Amino acid sequence: MGMVWNCDEGTTAARLPPHPNNPLGGTQGGMQRAMPPIEARSAHAHGRVLRYIMHVPQFPANAMTRPLAIFGGTFDPIHHAHLRVAWEAAEFLDAEVLLLPASVPPHREQPVATAQERAACVRVALAGQNRLILDVRELRREGPSYTIDTLVELRAEYGETRALVLLIGADAFAGLPTWHRWHELFDFAHIGVLTRPGHDGVLPTELRTKIASRRCASTAMLRESPAGRVLSIPVTPLDISASQVRALLAAGREPRWLVPDALFANPAYLQPYRD
Ligand code: ATP
């Protein structure tokens, strides 16, 4: 898991409490660099004792032969539907899921919170489990966070044969033809389309044509090849959106139980939306 990494800490993140799984690392810039982040340490198999002490994620022995799922988003902020649908996809695919906050989302208005602030919220939201994993590679790239660039990197890291599955909500999937180099996405990953309330599944003609011969009905079929197929993944309908969470905060209300409790542990996490 070469590039799975904690976020670089910006000013707001530096005000946030230390990572609970990383008591030695803290969140200050110098220490952060001296102490390898926990996600990276876990990837380098430092042994069971270190894993126990640090409570780092431990992948199953067959992790490298199972599909790896990739869930990108603005996460402005992360909410319970993001987490729940990613979790259900992990179970459905028998896969780990990388959550990748976009630094500069290319296809929408720019986020309210900075990339570092959004990544800090994702990180704290994921504490206590090891199936959904923060990956901040897009924060390290300049310019728009194109998914195709991320998939090229992941394919180089994970090899030619591993099945990669790009998870996309049904609403975002309908807009796929507007994505940068969208035809090439299918060369690098399968696409898992997550059902989403309020989206009727209607697709533009060019997308329907593109996926007509790629649709598959089972995860077994996905495992037969590293990329190129499209699978619908039915998930619990949760009508939650980040826009709704932002609107509540902007109105001075609390989005309690729409977002993880962990985001209330420190006022700094949701402060960008209250300002
Ligand atoms: P916003 O309201 O700001 O547009 P959002 O809630 O749609 O945000 P994003 O970060 O833009 O969240 O979405 C990241 C991914 O998660 C997208 O693929 C999106 O379709 C998916 N997603 C978000 N919310 C849900 C949901 N309630 N059910 C299923 N998929 C979702």
CSV table of N, CA and C in Angstrom, one decimal, residues 75-84 121-122 124-125 240-249 253-266 269-270 273-274:
chain,number,residue,atom,x,y,z
A,75,PHE,N,-16.2,15.0,-0.3
A,75,PHE,CA,-16.3,14.8,1.2
A,75,PHE,C,-16.3,16.1,1.9
A,76,ASP,N,-17.2,17.0,1.6
A,76,ASP,CA,-17.2,18.4,2.1
A,76,ASP,C,-18.5,18.6,2.9
A,77,PRO,N,-18.7,18.0,4.1
A,77,PRO,CA,-17.8,17.1,4.7
A,77,PRO,C,-18.3,15.6,4.5
A,78,ILE,N,-17.5,14.7,5.0
A,78,ILE,CA,-17.9,13.3,4.9
A,78,ILE,C,-19.2,13.1,5.8
A,79,HIS,N,-20.1,12.2,5.3
A,79,HIS,CA,-21.3,12.0,6.1
A,79,HIS,C,-21.6,10.5,6.2
A,80,HIS,N,-22.7,10.2,6.9
A,80,HIS,CA,-22.9,8.8,7.2
A,80,HIS,C,-23.2,8.0,5.9
A,81,ALA,N,-23.8,8.6,4.9
A,81,ALA,CA,-24.1,7.8,3.7
A,81,ALA,C,-22.8,7.4,3.0
A,82,HIS,N,-21.9,8.4,2.9
A,82,HIS,CA,-20.6,8.0,2.3
A,82,HIS,C,-20.0,6.7,3.0
A,83,LEU,N,-20.1,6.8,4.3
A,83,LEU,CA,-19.4,5.7,5.1
A,83,LEU,C,-20.2,4.4,4.9
A,84,ARG,N,-21.5,4.5,5.0
A,84,ARG,CA,-22.3,3.3,5.0
A,84,ARG,C,-22.2,2.6,3.6
A,121,CYS,N,-11.3,15.3,8.5
A,121,CYS,CA,-12.6,14.7,8.9
A,121,CYS,C,-12.7,13.3,8.5
A,122,VAL,N,-12.3,13.0,7.3
A,122,VAL,CA,-12.3,11.6,6.8
A,122,VAL,C,-11.5,10.7,7.7
A,124,VAL,N,-10.7,11.0,10.9
A,124,VAL,CA,-11.2,10.8,12.2
A,124,VAL,C,-12.5,10.0,12.1
A,125,ALA,N,-13.2,10.1,11.0
A,125,ALA,CA,-14.5,9.3,10.8
A,125,ALA,C,-14.2,7.9,10.6
A,240,ILE,N,-28.9,11.3,2.3
A,240,ILE,CA,-28.0,12.3,3.0
A,240,ILE,C,-27.1,12.9,2.0
A,241,SER,N,-26.9,14.2,2.0
A,241,SER,CA,-25.9,14.8,1.1
A,241,SER,C,-25.0,15.8,1.9
A,242,ALA,N,-23.8,16.0,1.4
A,242,ALA,CA,-23.0,17.0,2.0
A,242,ALA,C,-23.6,18.4,1.9
A,243,SER,N,-24.3,18.6,0.8
A,243,SER,CA,-25.0,20.0,0.7
A,243,SER,C,-25.9,20.2,1.8
A,244,GLN,N,-26.7,19.1,2.2
A,244,GLN,CA,-27.6,19.2,3.3
A,244,GLN,C,-26.9,19.5,4.6
A,245,VAL,N,-25.8,18.8,4.8
A,245,VAL,CA,-25.0,19.0,6.0
A,245,VAL,C,-24.5,20.5,6.1
A,246,ARG,N,-24.0,20.9,5.0
A,246,ARG,CA,-23.4,22.3,4.9
A,246,ARG,C,-24.5,23.3,5.2
A,247,ALA,N,-25.7,23.1,4.6
A,247,ALA,CA,-26.8,24.0,4.8
A,247,ALA,C,-27.2,24.1,6.3
A,248,LEU,N,-27.3,23.0,6.9
A,248,LEU,CA,-27.6,23.0,8.3
A,248,LEU,C,-26.6,23.7,9.1
A,249,LEU,N,-25.4,23.5,8.9
A,249,LEU,CA,-24.3,24.2,9.6
A,249,LEU,C,-24.3,25.7,9.4
A,253,ARG,N,-27.4,25.2,12.7
A,253,ARG,CA,-28.0,24.0,13.3
A,253,ARG,C,-26.9,22.9,13.3
A,254,GLU,N,-27.2,21.8,14.0
A,254,GLU,CA,-26.2,20.7,14.1
A,254,GLU,C,-26.6,19.5,13.3
A,255,PRO,N,-25.8,19.0,12.4
A,255,PRO,CA,-26.1,17.9,11.6
A,255,PRO,C,-25.9,16.6,12.3
A,256,ARG,N,-26.3,16.5,13.6
A,256,ARG,CA,-26.0,15.3,14.4
A,256,ARG,C,-26.7,14.1,13.8
A,257,TRP,N,-26.0,13.1,13.8
A,257,TRP,CA,-26.4,11.8,13.3
A,257,TRP,C,-26.6,11.8,11.7
A,258,LEU,N,-26.2,12.8,11.1
A,258,LEU,CA,-26.0,12.8,9.7
A,258,LEU,C,-24.6,12.6,9.4
A,259,VAL,N,-23.7,13.1,10.3
A,259,VAL,CA,-22.3,12.9,10.2
A,259,VAL,C,-21.8,12.1,11.4
A,260,PRO,N,-20.6,11.5,11.3
A,260,PRO,CA,-20.1,10.7,12.4
A,260,PRO,C,-19.9,11.6,13.7
A,261,ASP,N,-20.2,11.0,14.8
A,261,ASP,CA,-20.1,11.7,16.1
A,261,ASP,C,-18.7,12.2,16.3
A,262,ALA,N,-17.7,11.5,15.7
A,262,ALA,CA,-16.3,12.0,15.8
A,262,ALA,C,-16.1,13.4,15.3
A,263,LEU,N,-16.9,13.8,14.4
A,263,LEU,CA,-16.7,15.2,13.9
A,263,LEU,C,-17.2,16.3,14.9
A,264,PHE,N,-17.8,15.8,16.0
A,264,PHE,CA,-18.2,16.8,17.0
A,264,PHE,C,-17.2,16.8,18.2
A,265,ALA,N,-16.2,15.9,18.1
A,265,ALA,CA,-15.3,15.8,19.2
A,265,ALA,C,-14.4,17.1,19.3
A,266,ASN,N,-14.3,17.8,18.2
A,266,ASN,CA,-13.5,19.0,18.3
A,266,ASN,C,-14.2,20.0,17.3
A,269,TYR,N,-13.4,20.6,13.4
A,269,TYR,CA,-13.7,19.8,12.3
A,269,TYR,C,-14.8,20.4,11.4
A,270,LEU,N,-15.8,20.9,12.0
A,270,LEU,CA,-17.0,21.4,11.2
A,270,LEU,C,-17.0,23.0,11.1
A,273,TYR,N,-17.7,25.2,7.9
A,273,TYR,CA,-19.0,25.3,7.4
A,273,TYR,C,-19.9,26.2,8.3
A,274,ARG,N,-19.4,26.6,9.4
A,274,ARG,CA,-20.1,27.5,10.3
A,274,ARG,C,-19.7,28.9,10.1
